[in-house]
Amino acid sequence: MIRTLLIFVLLTSQASAALPSLGLGRRGNFNSWRSAPPQRTFEYQRGSVTGHVGELPQEPTYYTVVVLPEDYERSQASQQLLAALATDPTLVAVRRATCLQCYSVADPDFRHRFQPQDTLPTVLAGKTAMMIVDRSGGLVWWLQGGSARQYAADIAAKGVLDEITNRGGGLLGRIRRPNVCTPKTCRPNQPNAPNQPTTTDTGEPLRPIPPPIADEDQPAPAAPEDQPPVADDAPQPTVPPELDLAVADQAEAIKQLQATINELRQQIVINTPASPQAPPFDYEKIIAAMKDANKTDPQLVAALEALLDKLSQQQQPNAPPAQPDQPATKRYYWQMVRIK
Amino acid sequence: MRFLKDDHNLFYTGVGVAFWAWVIWLIVGTLQAQQIADLAPEWRQRNRAGSCGHASTTSALRWVQQFDKATEWWAKYRNGENFARHLDRLQAQGIRYVATSDGDERVLEYASWSRRGAVVYWPPGHIVNYLGRTGDTVFILDNNHVGRLDEHEYARWVQQWRRNSGCAFVIIDGEAPPPVPEGKRA
């Protein structure tokens, strides 16, 4: 009985496995409507990521964690360690290859995350500790209760710096800022932050991160009161011109407008008082209107002003008084506005 | 009967492949377990009168050790917030960020990888801190109850987040504090 059942199950499974080969399974086309609709499964979807930065900051691959007792300000060992972080060659090299973070035992972050992992008895007893961890939390090197000289000697003896370098130590991403915590970012965990390097490892001076580009919609920050007012005749700083993305379109539009101006110039020549039958032409008003309508285009405004000067020079010898509200003027005015 | 034999072999091959894929998935999942942005309870900002967005931003700034900016933000802004105005205010305060408003998961991946955490618009009508994920679990710090962290299944949570708003941003100023050492090697 059991043998029969097993054979039946085996044949059934073989037959069901053979269905796709025969074109009868769910992959078949004539009975696919009977198959259950596919369940909605999680799919990796992508949208858009925005930000007002050119690139993401680099992230440290190794961290140097220095733990100090609560009374680190009065502890001689703590002060020596902090001084050695800025002077001892080995510790300086470690600090530059990693991201330095100094904790006092009273720090909330240290108490919340580090202290439950390792009770650090010597630190709690008033001594110091130093550890190097990688990004995933792997403990690369660890020593507690020693002096700054002992830390440096142990790091050198165990080749920790070489190990960090060989494992691609430093920072992930592009180098845009020093690979140590700045005093700003280390607050308030940074007791008596040692002097931070002012140059990169290659000797180049460190430059601060440029501030984000202010949005045009945002109001400009108010000038501080202690800043002396700028005199009117003081030389103004050179402001780079703002680039328009549609430069090609703008150039084409200027070219067309220039051609239109040339045509109008011919008409103006025809309508000058030299031909007494033609009505006088108030070109100053027209050009003023064009200038007003094209305020944002400095090149066109300059061209119009040059044209105005030229026409004024032509008209001045025997210029009759302009007669406003001529119908022709109105008509030409609207034509010109429409040109824009 | 040739096709039956082939399918039989294919069946067992598929079972084997699936088994080893499962094992590899478990191993990779374990290796990819990342530490979360576990802010100290003293620095978690509790919500006040519908200022969940500002409380979350303040906590996020404290995690990346921007304490001055966090204090300034909490003192300056109150009440509800919408995403566009939120980003405008970040920019006005000189705080750099990357953001998504259409549910791009890369922002969450970056928040987990960099351990910076994110401010997410979830659940409906609320804004919380995304602290990261370990394996298939996502950790949320709700500013209405800062004493505990909420855990959710990642895939399901991301679906809900997308359905709700898909809005999130990561503050990229400052530095995330070092990870907790997980074992002694020396």
Short mmCIF file of C-alpha atoms in Angstrom, two decimals, chain A:
data_model
loop_
_atom_site.label_atom_id
_atom_site.label_comp_id
_atom_site.label_asym_id
_atom_site.label_seq_id
_atom_site.Cartn_x
_atom_site.Cartn_y
_atom_site.Cartn_z
CA MET A 1 0.00 0.00 0.00
CA ILE A 2 2.71 2.40 1.01
CA ARG A 3 4.73 1.38 -1.99
CA THR A 4 1.79 2.11 -4.27
CA LEU A 5 1.29 5.44 -2.63
CA LEU A 6 4.93 6.36 -3.05
CA ILE A 7 4.82 5.41 -6.71
CA PHE A 8 1.69 7.49 -7.15
CA VAL A 9 3.29 10.50 -5.51
CA LEU A 10 6.42 10.09 -7.55
CA LEU A 11 4.52 9.84 -10.79
CA THR A 12 2.36 12.78 -9.90
CA SER A 13 5.36 14.93 -9.12
CA GLN A 14 7.06 13.85 -12.31
CA ALA A 15 3.94 14.59 -14.29
CA SER A 16 3.56 18.03 -12.74
CA ALA A 17 7.21 18.68 -13.41
CA ALA A 18 6.70 17.62 -17.01
CA LEU A 19 3.76 19.91 -17.60
CA PRO A 20 5.84 22.90 -18.60
CA SER A 21 7.75 20.76 -21.05
CA LEU A 22 4.45 19.73 -22.62
CA GLY A 23 3.25 23.28 -22.72
CA LEU A 24 0.49 22.60 -20.23
CA GLY A 25 1.75 24.27 -17.12
CA ARG A 26 1.25 27.79 -15.98
CA ARG A 27 3.66 28.84 -18.58
CA GLY A 28 1.18 27.59 -21.16
CA ASN A 29 -0.95 30.16 -22.86
CA PHE A 30 -4.39 28.54 -22.98
CA ASN A 31 -4.85 27.95 -19.27
CA SER A 32 -2.77 30.81 -17.91
CA TRP A 33 -5.98 32.74 -17.19
CA ARG A 34 -6.77 30.20 -14.53
CA SER A 35 -3.54 30.72 -12.69
CA ALA A 36 -3.66 32.89 -9.64
CA PRO A 37 -2.53 36.44 -10.14
CA PRO A 38 1.05 36.96 -9.09
CA GLN A 39 1.39 38.20 -5.60
CA ARG A 40 2.65 41.70 -5.15
CA THR A 41 6.20 41.32 -4.09
CA PHE A 42 8.61 43.90 -2.89
CA GLU A 43 10.52 45.36 -5.75
CA TYR A 44 13.55 47.51 -5.62
CA GLN A 45 12.32 50.82 -6.92
CA ARG A 46 14.28 53.89 -7.67
CA GLY A 47 13.12 57.42 -7.82
CA SER A 48 15.15 60.56 -7.55
CA VAL A 49 17.64 61.78 -5.03
CA THR A 50 18.00 65.49 -4.59
CA GLY A 51 20.31 67.64 -2.57
CA HIS A 52 22.24 70.84 -2.73
CA VAL A 53 25.65 69.25 -2.62
CA GLY A 54 27.89 68.22 -5.46
CA GLU A 55 28.95 64.97 -3.92
CA LEU A 56 28.47 62.97 -0.79
CA PRO A 57 31.07 63.32 1.94
CA GLN A 58 33.60 60.61 2.45
CA GLU A 59 33.13 58.32 5.39
CA PRO A 60 35.92 57.09 7.66
CA THR A 61 36.96 53.48 7.40
CA TYR A 62 38.70 53.37 10.76
CA TYR A 63 38.09 55.15 14.02
CA THR A 64 40.44 55.82 16.88
CA VAL A 65 38.48 55.93 20.10
CA VAL A 66 40.19 57.45 23.10
CA VAL A 67 38.42 56.97 26.39
CA LEU A 68 39.29 59.19 29.29
CA PRO A 69 38.17 59.13 32.89
CA GLU A 70 35.61 61.54 34.13
CA ASP A 71 38.20 63.77 35.76
CA TYR A 72 40.36 63.96 32.67
CA GLU A 73 41.04 67.63 33.22
CA ARG A 74 42.92 66.90 36.42
CA SER A 75 44.35 63.56 35.33
CA GLN A 76 47.97 63.81 34.31
CA ALA A 77 47.82 60.66 32.19
CA SER A 78 44.84 62.00 30.28
CA GLN A 79 46.51 65.30 29.58
CA GLN A 80 49.69 63.55 28.48
CA LEU A 81 47.70 61.35 26.13
CA LEU A 82 45.90 64.32 24.63
CA ALA A 83 49.21 66.10 24.16
CA ALA A 84 50.78 63.02 22.63
CA LEU A 85 47.99 62.79 20.08
CA ALA A 86 49.28 66.05 18.68
CA THR A 87 53.01 65.44 19.05
CA ASP A 88 53.91 61.75 19.05
CA PRO A 89 54.69 60.66 15.46
CA THR A 90 53.02 57.27 15.77
CA LEU A 91 49.87 58.61 17.35
CA VAL A 92 49.72 61.47 14.88
CA ALA A 93 50.00 58.98 12.02
CA VAL A 94 47.22 56.89 13.52
CA ARG A 95 45.11 59.97 14.03
CA ARG A 96 45.56 60.99 10.42
CA ALA A 97 44.74 57.53 9.09
CA THR A 98 41.61 57.27 11.17
CA CYS A 99 38.85 59.41 12.59
CA LEU A 100 39.63 60.42 16.12
CA GLN A 101 36.93 60.44 18.73
CA CYS A 102 37.64 61.26 22.35
CA TYR A 103 35.14 60.21 24.95
CA SER A 104 34.99 60.88 28.60
CA VAL A 105 33.34 58.17 30.62
CA ALA A 106 30.54 60.58 31.49
CA ASP A 107 29.61 61.11 27.87
CA PRO A 108 26.01 59.99 27.19
CA ASP A 109 26.90 58.34 23.89
CA PHE A 110 29.73 56.42 25.47
CA ARG A 111 27.60 55.34 28.39
CA HIS A 112 24.79 54.28 26.07
CA ARG A 113 26.69 52.37 23.41
CA PHE A 114 30.21 51.54 24.57
CA GLN A 115 29.98 50.90 28.25
CA PRO A 116 27.57 47.95 28.04
CA GLN A 117 29.96 46.27 25.58
CA ASP A 118 33.09 46.62 27.66
CA THR A 119 32.99 47.79 31.17
CA LEU A 120 36.43 49.35 30.87
CA PRO A 121 37.40 48.81 34.51
CA THR A 122 40.70 50.62 34.28
CA VAL A 123 39.10 53.68 32.74
CA LEU A 124 36.50 53.73 35.42
CA ALA A 125 39.37 53.53 37.89
CA GLY A 126 40.80 56.77 36.54
CA LYS A 127 43.07 55.56 33.74
CA THR A 128 42.76 55.83 29.98
CA ALA A 129 41.99 53.49 27.13
CA MET A 130 42.52 53.60 23.40
CA MET A 131 41.06 51.45 20.66
CA ILE A 132 40.94 51.34 16.89
CA VAL A 133 37.80 49.98 15.26
CA ASP A 134 36.83 49.61 11.64
CA ARG A 135 33.53 50.63 10.09
CA SER A 136 31.81 47.36 10.83
CA GLY A 137 32.79 47.48 14.47
CA GLY A 138 35.72 45.09 14.25
CA LEU A 139 38.25 45.79 16.96
CA VAL A 140 41.62 46.23 15.27
CA TRP A 141 43.64 47.21 18.30
CA TRP A 142 42.91 47.76 21.94
CA LEU A 143 44.85 48.75 25.03
CA GLN A 144 43.82 50.27 28.28
CA GLY A 145 45.48 51.54 31.39
CA GLY A 146 48.70 52.53 29.66
CA SER A 147 50.52 55.75 29.07
CA ALA A 148 50.76 57.57 25.78
CA ARG A 149 54.23 56.14 25.21
CA GLN A 150 52.97 52.61 25.82
CA TYR A 151 50.11 53.10 23.38
CA ALA A 152 52.48 54.34 20.70
CA ALA A 153 54.96 51.53 21.32
CA ASP A 154 52.25 48.87 21.21
CA ILE A 155 50.80 50.27 17.99
CA ALA A 156 54.24 50.29 16.40
CA ALA A 157 55.13 46.81 17.69
CA LYS A 158 51.95 45.20 16.41
CA GLY A 159 52.07 46.94 13.07
CA VAL A 160 48.61 48.38 13.43
CA LEU A 161 49.35 51.28 11.15
CA ASP A 162 50.62 48.99 8.41
CA GLU A 163 47.56 46.81 8.79
CA ILE A 164 45.28 49.80 8.41
CA THR A 165 47.19 50.98 5.37
CA ASN A 166 47.22 47.55 3.77
CA ARG A 167 43.50 47.15 4.32
CA GLY A 168 42.78 50.38 2.55
CA GLY A 169 42.59 52.57 5.56
CA GLY A 170 41.57 56.14 5.34
CA LEU A 171 38.29 57.29 4.03
CA LEU A 172 35.68 56.01 1.69
CA GLY A 173 34.74 58.33 -1.08
CA ARG A 174 36.49 61.39 -2.32
CA ILE A 175 38.80 63.33 -0.10
CA ARG A 176 37.28 66.67 0.49
CA ARG A 177 38.07 67.34 4.09
CA PRO A 178 40.67 66.21 6.62
CA ASN A 179 40.47 62.64 7.71
CA VAL A 180 40.25 63.52 11.34
CA CYS A 181 37.36 64.94 13.21
CA THR A 182 37.39 68.67 13.33
CA PRO A 183 36.96 70.13 16.79
CA LYS A 184 33.50 71.21 15.73
CA THR A 185 32.35 67.73 14.91
CA CYS A 186 33.98 66.20 17.94
CA ARG A 187 32.08 68.32 20.38
CA PRO A 188 31.03 67.76 23.06
CA ASN A 189 32.89 64.48 23.25
CA GLN A 190 36.20 66.09 22.54
CA PRO A 191 37.84 67.11 25.77
CA ASN A 192 40.75 69.46 25.11
CA ALA A 193 40.86 68.62 21.46
CA PRO A 194 44.42 68.40 20.24
CA ASN A 195 45.53 70.67 17.52
CA GLN A 196 44.18 69.48 14.24
CA PRO A 197 46.49 69.32 11.24
CA THR A 198 46.39 72.22 8.88
CA THR A 199 47.75 70.31 5.93
CA THR A 200 46.87 67.07 4.24
CA ASP A 201 49.16 64.09 4.23
CA THR A 202 50.57 65.28 0.93
CA GLY A 203 51.44 68.66 2.39
CA GLU A 204 48.67 70.62 0.75
CA PRO A 205 46.85 73.12 2.94
CA LEU A 206 43.42 72.02 3.99
CA ARG A 207 40.66 74.12 2.59
CA PRO A 208 37.31 74.43 4.27
CA ILE A 209 34.25 73.04 2.63
CA PRO A 210 32.61 75.76 0.60
CA PRO A 211 29.24 76.83 1.93
CA PRO A 212 26.19 75.61 0.06
CA ILE A 213 24.92 77.76 -2.73
CA ALA A 214 22.13 79.92 -1.46
CA ASP A 215 18.81 79.59 -3.15
CA GLU A 216 17.63 82.65 -5.01
CA ASP A 217 14.32 82.48 -3.24
CA GLN A 218 15.93 82.64 0.15
CA PRO A 219 16.43 86.08 1.61
CA ALA A 220 20.00 87.22 1.77
CA PRO A 221 21.51 86.97 5.23
CA ALA A 222 21.58 90.23 7.07
CA ALA A 223 24.95 91.92 7.29
CA PRO A 224 26.41 91.98 10.76
CA GLU A 225 26.12 95.25 12.52
CA ASP A 226 29.77 95.55 13.34
CA GLN A 227 30.70 95.45 9.71
CA PRO A 228 31.65 98.93 8.45
CA PRO A 229 29.36 100.32 5.79
CA VAL A 230 30.68 100.23 2.27
CA ALA A 231 31.26 103.63 0.73
CA ASP A 232 29.48 104.40 -2.50
CA ASP A 233 32.68 105.10 -4.36
CA ALA A 234 34.40 102.02 -3.02
CA PRO A 235 35.45 99.52 -5.66
CA GLN A 236 32.82 96.87 -5.93
CA PRO A 237 33.88 93.27 -6.09
CA THR A 238 33.78 91.72 -9.47
CA VAL A 239 30.67 89.59 -9.71
CA PRO A 240 30.84 86.87 -12.30
CA PRO A 241 27.96 87.08 -14.72
CA GLU A 242 25.20 84.60 -14.20
CA LEU A 243 25.14 82.03 -16.90
CA ASP A 244 21.87 81.37 -18.61
CA LEU A 245 21.29 77.79 -19.59
CA ALA A 246 19.53 78.85 -22.79
CA VAL A 247 22.49 80.74 -24.19
CA ALA A 248 21.98 79.47 -27.69
CA ASP A 249 18.33 80.48 -27.69
CA GLN A 250 19.20 83.88 -26.31
CA ALA A 251 21.86 84.46 -28.93
CA GLU A 252 19.42 83.51 -31.63
CA ALA A 253 16.81 85.86 -30.21
CA ILE A 254 19.31 88.69 -30.08
CA LYS A 255 20.25 88.03 -33.67
CA GLN A 256 16.61 88.19 -34.72
CA LEU A 257 16.03 91.34 -32.74
CA GLN A 258 19.09 92.92 -34.30
CA ALA A 259 17.70 92.14 -37.74
CA THR A 260 14.39 93.66 -36.73
CA ILE A 261 16.14 96.76 -35.49
CA ASN A 262 17.88 97.07 -38.82
CA GLU A 263 14.54 96.85 -40.60
CA LEU A 264 13.05 99.45 -38.32
CA ARG A 265 16.03 101.66 -38.85
CA GLN A 266 15.29 101.63 -42.56
CA GLN A 267 11.68 102.53 -41.86
CA ILE A 268 12.76 105.31 -39.57
CA VAL A 269 14.98 106.65 -42.27
CA ILE A 270 12.04 106.65 -44.63
CA ASN A 271 9.83 108.39 -42.13
CA THR A 272 12.29 111.10 -41.22
CA PRO A 273 11.21 114.69 -41.82
CA ALA A 274 13.26 114.62 -44.97
CA SER A 275 10.10 113.28 -46.62
CA PRO A 276 7.49 115.87 -45.73
CA GLN A 277 4.52 113.60 -46.67
CA ALA A 278 5.32 111.01 -44.07
CA PRO A 279 4.16 111.55 -40.53
CA PRO A 280 6.86 112.36 -38.04
CA PHE A 281 8.11 109.32 -36.23
CA ASP A 282 8.55 109.28 -32.43
CA TYR A 283 11.37 106.80 -32.38
CA GLU A 284 12.52 107.84 -28.91
CA LYS A 285 9.26 106.65 -27.48
CA ILE A 286 9.44 103.43 -29.47
CA ILE A 287 12.97 102.67 -28.40
CA ALA A 288 12.12 103.53 -24.81
CA ALA A 289 9.25 101.08 -25.01
CA MET A 290 11.50 98.44 -26.47
CA LYS A 291 14.05 99.03 -23.76
CA ASP A 292 11.36 98.77 -21.17
CA ALA A 293 10.08 95.55 -22.67
CA ASN A 294 13.57 94.04 -22.80
CA LYS A 295 14.94 95.15 -19.48
CA THR A 296 16.38 91.75 -18.76
CA ASP A 297 18.47 91.69 -21.88
CA PRO A 298 21.39 94.04 -21.35
CA GLN A 299 22.83 93.44 -24.81
CA LEU A 300 19.62 94.46 -26.51
CA VAL A 301 19.25 97.48 -24.27
CA ALA A 302 22.79 98.54 -25.12
CA ALA A 303 22.06 98.10 -28.81
CA LEU A 304 18.92 100.18 -28.50
CA GLU A 305 20.76 102.91 -26.68
CA ALA A 306 23.42 102.99 -29.35
CA LEU A 307 20.72 103.19 -31.98
CA LEU A 308 19.03 106.00 -30.07
CA ASP A 309 22.26 107.97 -29.88
CA LYS A 310 22.88 107.47 -33.56
CA LEU A 311 19.40 108.57 -34.50
CA SER A 312 19.61 111.55 -32.21
CA GLN A 313 22.79 112.64 -33.94
CA GLN A 314 21.10 112.24 -37.31
CA GLN A 315 18.01 114.18 -36.29
CA GLN A 316 19.53 117.01 -34.33
CA PRO A 317 20.40 119.40 -37.24
CA ASN A 318 16.80 119.96 -38.33
CA ALA A 319 14.66 118.00 -35.92
CA PRO A 320 11.02 119.13 -35.75
CA PRO A 321 9.21 118.82 -32.46
CA ALA A 322 7.81 115.37 -31.97
CA GLN A 323 4.06 115.01 -32.26
CA PRO A 324 2.75 112.51 -29.78
CA ASP A 325 -0.13 110.11 -30.23
CA GLN A 326 0.27 109.60 -33.89
CA PRO A 327 -1.62 106.61 -35.21
CA ALA A 328 1.43 105.33 -37.02
CA THR A 329 3.41 105.43 -33.84
CA LYS A 330 0.82 103.36 -32.07
CA ARG A 331 0.80 100.84 -34.81
CA TYR A 332 4.56 100.50 -34.93
CA TYR A 333 4.68 100.30 -31.18
CA TRP A 334 2.44 97.27 -31.06
CA GLN A 335 4.28 95.66 -33.88
CA MET A 336 7.52 96.00 -32.02
CA VAL A 337 6.07 94.68 -28.85
CA ARG A 338 4.80 91.71 -30.74
CA ILE A 339 8.27 91.13 -32.14
CA LYS A 340 9.53 90.44 -28.69
#
